[in-house]
Coordinates of C-alpha atoms in Angstrom, one line a residue:
X947 CA 10.0 -19.6 19.2
X948 CA 12.8 -17.6 17.4
X949 CA 12.2 -18.4 13.8
X950 CA 14.7 -17.6 11.3
X951 CA 15.4 -18.2 7.3
X952 CA 18.9 -18.8 6.6
X953 CA 21.5 -19.0 3.5
X954 CA 21.1 -22.8 3.4
X955 CA 18.1 -21.6 1.3
X956 CA 19.2 -19.1 -0.5
X957 CA 19.8 -20.4 -4.3
X958 CA 23.6 -18.8 -4.6
X959 CA 23.5 -18.6 -8.1
X960 CA 20.4 -16.1 -8.8
X961 CA 21.5 -14.2 -5.8
X962 CA 24.7 -13.3 -6.9
X963 CA 23.8 -12.7 -10.7
X964 CA 20.3 -11.0 -10.2
X965 CA 22.2 -7.8 -11.9
X966 CA 19.1 -5.9 -10.1
X967 CA 21.4 -5.1 -6.4
X968 CA 19.5 -7.6 -4.5
X969 CA 22.0 -9.5 -2.0
X970 CA 20.7 -12.2 0.0
X971 CA 21.0 -9.9 3.5
X972 CA 18.1 -7.9 1.7
X973 CA 16.1 -11.5 1.1
X974 CA 17.1 -12.9 4.8
X975 CA 16.1 -9.6 6.1
X976 CA 12.6 -9.6 4.6
X977 CA 11.5 -13.2 5.8
X978 CA 12.8 -12.5 8.8
X979 CA 11.5 -9.6 9.4
X980 CA 7.9 -11.3 8.3
X981 CA 8.7 -13.9 10.9
X982 CA 9.5 -11.5 13.4
X983 CA 6.4 -9.0 13.5
X984 CA 3.9 -11.4 13.0
X985 CA 5.1 -13.4 15.9
X986 CA 5.0 -10.6 18.0
X987 CA 1.4 -10.3 16.9
X988 CA 0.3 -13.4 17.7
X989 CA 2.4 -13.6 20.7
X990 CA -0.5 -10.5 22.1
X991 CA -3.9 -11.9 20.4
X992 CA -2.9 -15.2 22.1
X993 CA -2.4 -13.8 25.1
X994 CA -5.3 -11.9 25.2
X995 CA -7.4 -15.4 24.1
X996 CA -7.5 -14.5 20.9
X997 CA -6.3 -16.8 17.7
X998 CA -3.5 -16.1 15.8
X999 CA -3.4 -13.4 13.1
X1000 CA -3.8 -15.6 10.4
X1001 CA -7.4 -16.8 11.4
X1002 CA -8.5 -13.4 11.4
X1003 CA -8.3 -12.2 8.1
X1004 CA -8.9 -12.7 4.9
X1005 CA -6.0 -14.6 2.6
X1006 CA -5.7 -11.7 0.4
X1007 CA -5.1 -9.2 2.8
X1008 CA -2.8 -11.7 4.7
X1009 CA -1.0 -11.6 1.8
X1010 CA -0.8 -7.8 1.3
X1011 CA 0.5 -8.2 4.9
X1012 CA 3.1 -10.4 4.1
X1013 CA 4.5 -8.6 1.3
X1014 CA 4.6 -4.9 3.0
X1015 CA 6.7 -6.5 5.9
X1016 CA 8.4 -8.1 3.4
X1017 CA 9.1 -4.9 1.7
X1018 CA 10.3 -3.2 5.0
X1019 CA 12.7 -6.1 5.7
X1020 CA 14.2 -6.3 2.7
X1021 CA 14.6 -2.7 2.7
X1022 CA 16.4 -2.5 6.0
X1023 CA 18.4 -4.9 5.3
X1024 CA 20.0 -3.2 2.5
X1025 CA 21.8 -0.6 3.9
X1026 CA 20.1 2.3 2.2
X1027 CA 20.2 0.4 -1.1
X1028 CA 16.4 0.4 -1.1
X1029 CA 13.6 2.4 0.8
X1030 CA 9.6 1.1 0.9
X1031 CA 7.8 3.0 -0.9
X1032 CA 4.6 4.5 -0.1
X1033 CA 1.5 1.3 0.7
X1034 CA -0.3 0.9 -2.3
X1035 CA 2.4 3.0 -4.4
X1036 CA 4.2 1.4 -7.4
X1037 CA 6.7 0.1 -7.2
X1038 CA 6.9 -1.3 -3.8
X1039 CA 10.7 -0.7 -3.0
X1040 CA 12.6 2.3 -4.4
X1041 CA 16.7 2.0 -5.7
X1042 CA 18.7 4.6 -4.1
X1043 CA 21.9 3.6 -6.1
X1044 CA 23.6 3.3 -9.1
X1045 CA 23.9 -0.9 -9.9
X1046 CA 20.4 -1.1 -7.9
X1047 CA 16.5 -0.9 -10.0
X1048 CA 13.0 -0.4 -8.5
X1049 CA 11.1 -3.6 -7.5
X1050 CA 7.5 -4.4 -7.7
X1051 CA 6.6 -7.1 -4.8
X1052 CA 3.9 -9.9 -5.1
X1053 CA 3.3 -12.5 -3.4
X1054 CA 0.9 -15.2 -3.4
X1055 CA -0.4 -18.5 -1.2
X1056 CA 1.1 -22.1 -1.8
X1057 CA 1.8 -22.9 -5.7
X1058 CA -0.7 -19.7 -6.9
X1059 CA 0.6 -17.4 -9.4
X1060 CA 0.8 -14.3 -7.9
X1061 CA -0.9 -11.4 -9.0
X1062 CA -2.2 -7.3 -9.3
X1063 CA -4.7 -5.1 -10.5
X1064 CA -2.7 -4.2 -13.8
X1065 CA 0.3 -5.4 -15.6
X1066 CA 3.6 -3.6 -14.3
X1067 CA 6.3 -5.3 -16.4
X1068 CA 9.6 -5.0 -15.2
X1069 CA 12.0 -6.2 -12.0
X1070 CA 10.2 -8.2 -9.5
X1071 CA 10.5 -10.0 -6.4
X1072 CA 7.7 -12.9 -6.0
X1073 CA 7.1 -14.7 -2.7
X1074 CA 4.9 -17.7 -1.5
X1075 CA 4.3 -19.2 1.5
X1076 CA 2.3 -21.8 2.9
X1077 CA 0.0 -21.8 6.7
X1078 CA 1.7 -24.6 9.0
X1079 CA 2.1 -25.2 12.7
X1080 CA 4.5 -22.8 15.3
X1081 CA 7.0 -25.5 15.2
X1082 CA 7.7 -26.3 11.5
X1083 CA 4.6 -29.2 10.8
X1084 CA 3.6 -28.4 7.5
X1085 CA 1.4 -31.0 5.5
X1086 CA 0.4 -30.0 1.7
X1087 CA -3.4 -29.7 0.6
X1088 CA -6.1 -26.6 1.8
X1089 CA -7.6 -28.8 4.4
X1090 CA -4.5 -29.7 6.2
X1091 CA -3.2 -26.0 6.6
X1092 CA -2.5 -24.4 10.0
X1093 CA -2.5 -20.9 11.3
X1094 CA 1.5 -19.3 10.8
X1095 CA 2.9 -18.4 7.6
X1096 CA 6.3 -20.3 6.2
X1097 CA 7.9 -18.4 3.3
X1098 CA 8.6 -21.3 0.8
X1099 CA 9.9 -19.5 -2.2
X1100 CA 11.5 -16.1 -3.4
X1101 CA 11.9 -15.5 -7.2
X1102 CA 13.8 -12.7 -9.0
X1103 CA 13.9 -11.5 -12.5
X1104 CA 12.7 -9.1 -14.6
X1105 CA 9.0 -9.4 -16.7
X1106 CA 7.9 -8.1 -19.6
X1107 CA 4.0 -7.2 -20.5
X1108 CA 3.4 -11.0 -22.1
X1109 CA 4.5 -12.1 -18.9
X1110 CA 0.9 -11.8 -17.1
X1111 CA -2.9 -12.6 -18.3
X1112 CA -5.0 -10.2 -18.1
X1113 CA -8.8 -9.9 -17.3
X1114 CA -11.4 -7.4 -16.9
X1115 CA -14.4 -9.0 -18.1
X1116 CA -18.3 -7.9 -15.6
X1117 CA -18.3 -11.2 -14.9
X1118 CA -14.8 -10.4 -12.9
X1119 CA -14.5 -8.5 -9.0
X1120 CA -12.2 -6.5 -10.7
X1121 CA -9.0 -6.0 -13.0
X1122 CA -6.6 -8.8 -12.5
X1123 CA -3.1 -9.5 -14.1
X1124 CA -1.8 -12.7 -12.9
X1125 CA 2.0 -13.9 -13.7
X1126 CA 1.3 -16.6 -15.9
X1127 CA 3.6 -19.6 -16.2
X1128 CA 6.7 -18.6 -18.8
X1129 CA 6.5 -15.3 -15.7
X1130 CA 6.7 -17.9 -13.7
X1131 CA 9.8 -19.1 -15.5
X1132 CA 11.3 -16.4 -15.9
X1133 CA 11.8 -15.5 -12.9
X1134 CA 14.7 -17.1 -11.0
X1135 CA 14.9 -19.3 -8.0
X1136 CA 16.4 -17.2 -5.4
X1137 CA 15.4 -19.0 -2.4
X1138 CA 13.5 -21.9 -1.7
X1139 CA 12.4 -24.1 1.8
X1140 CA 12.0 -27.7 0.5
X1141 CA 10.5 -28.5 3.9
X1142 CA 7.6 -25.8 3.2
X1143 CA 7.0 -26.5 -0.6
X1144 CA 3.4 -27.6 -2.0
X1145 CA 4.1 -29.4 -4.5
X1146 CA 4.4 -33.0 -4.2
X1147 CA 7.9 -34.6 -3.7
X1148 CA 7.4 -36.9 -6.7
X1149 CA 6.2 -34.2 -9.1
X1150 CA 7.7 -32.5 -11.9
X1151 CA 7.9 -29.1 -10.3
X1152 CA 9.5 -30.5 -7.1
X1153 CA 12.1 -32.6 -8.6
X1154 CA 13.1 -29.3 -10.8
X1155 CA 13.4 -27.5 -7.7
X1156 CA 16.0 -29.7 -6.1
X1157 CA 18.1 -29.4 -9.2
X1158 CA 18.1 -25.9 -9.3
X1159 CA 19.1 -25.8 -5.7
X1160 CA 21.9 -28.9 -6.3
X1161 CA 23.2 -26.5 -9.0
X1162 CA 24.2 -23.4 -6.9
X1163 CA 26.7 -23.4 -4.8
X1164 CA 26.2 -23.6 -1.1
X1165 CA 26.7 -20.4 1.1
X1166 CA 28.3 -20.5 4.9
X1167 CA 26.1 -18.9 7.4

């Protein structure tokens, strides 16, 4: 199965006015690179009698893989305006031209808020994904998770230190800087596929997403 994210899910008002040097081709390039690479890996694993990659790695590691693949695909689609930084190096994307800004990428599952180890203010792209079926089947809920990654949301914007909740207590597994609710609201919706939205269609968040999408002019392609 060939999976493709298309401009029908791009929120053009954000992409056209983000002032970060990001365009729709970069976002779609990042998502489609995730799909392309994961599908190739899964095909090889399934042919060898194994399960898909998502069944073999922890969710935290899966999110890291999704972020690394998005970074590579995003940079490839930027025509040299961004280059990927080295792994585990801040920021994730380095801008090479005037009018573009270095960018940090954060990834989380379902409706979880993305997090890192340290507070890193500045331009951010956040990606949220769900686990569904190979043909686009999806039902929300932890117990309904499938084994195929589907991107449902991408957001763009600038974050300030107050947009993070930082924890470093003895009971923690380590330092954690979670983008808080104000931070998520500070980021503008740039891509949304409601087919994979983990929020209830009758809920406030889903309704707000549909309003944001409806208010944005449609792009062709």
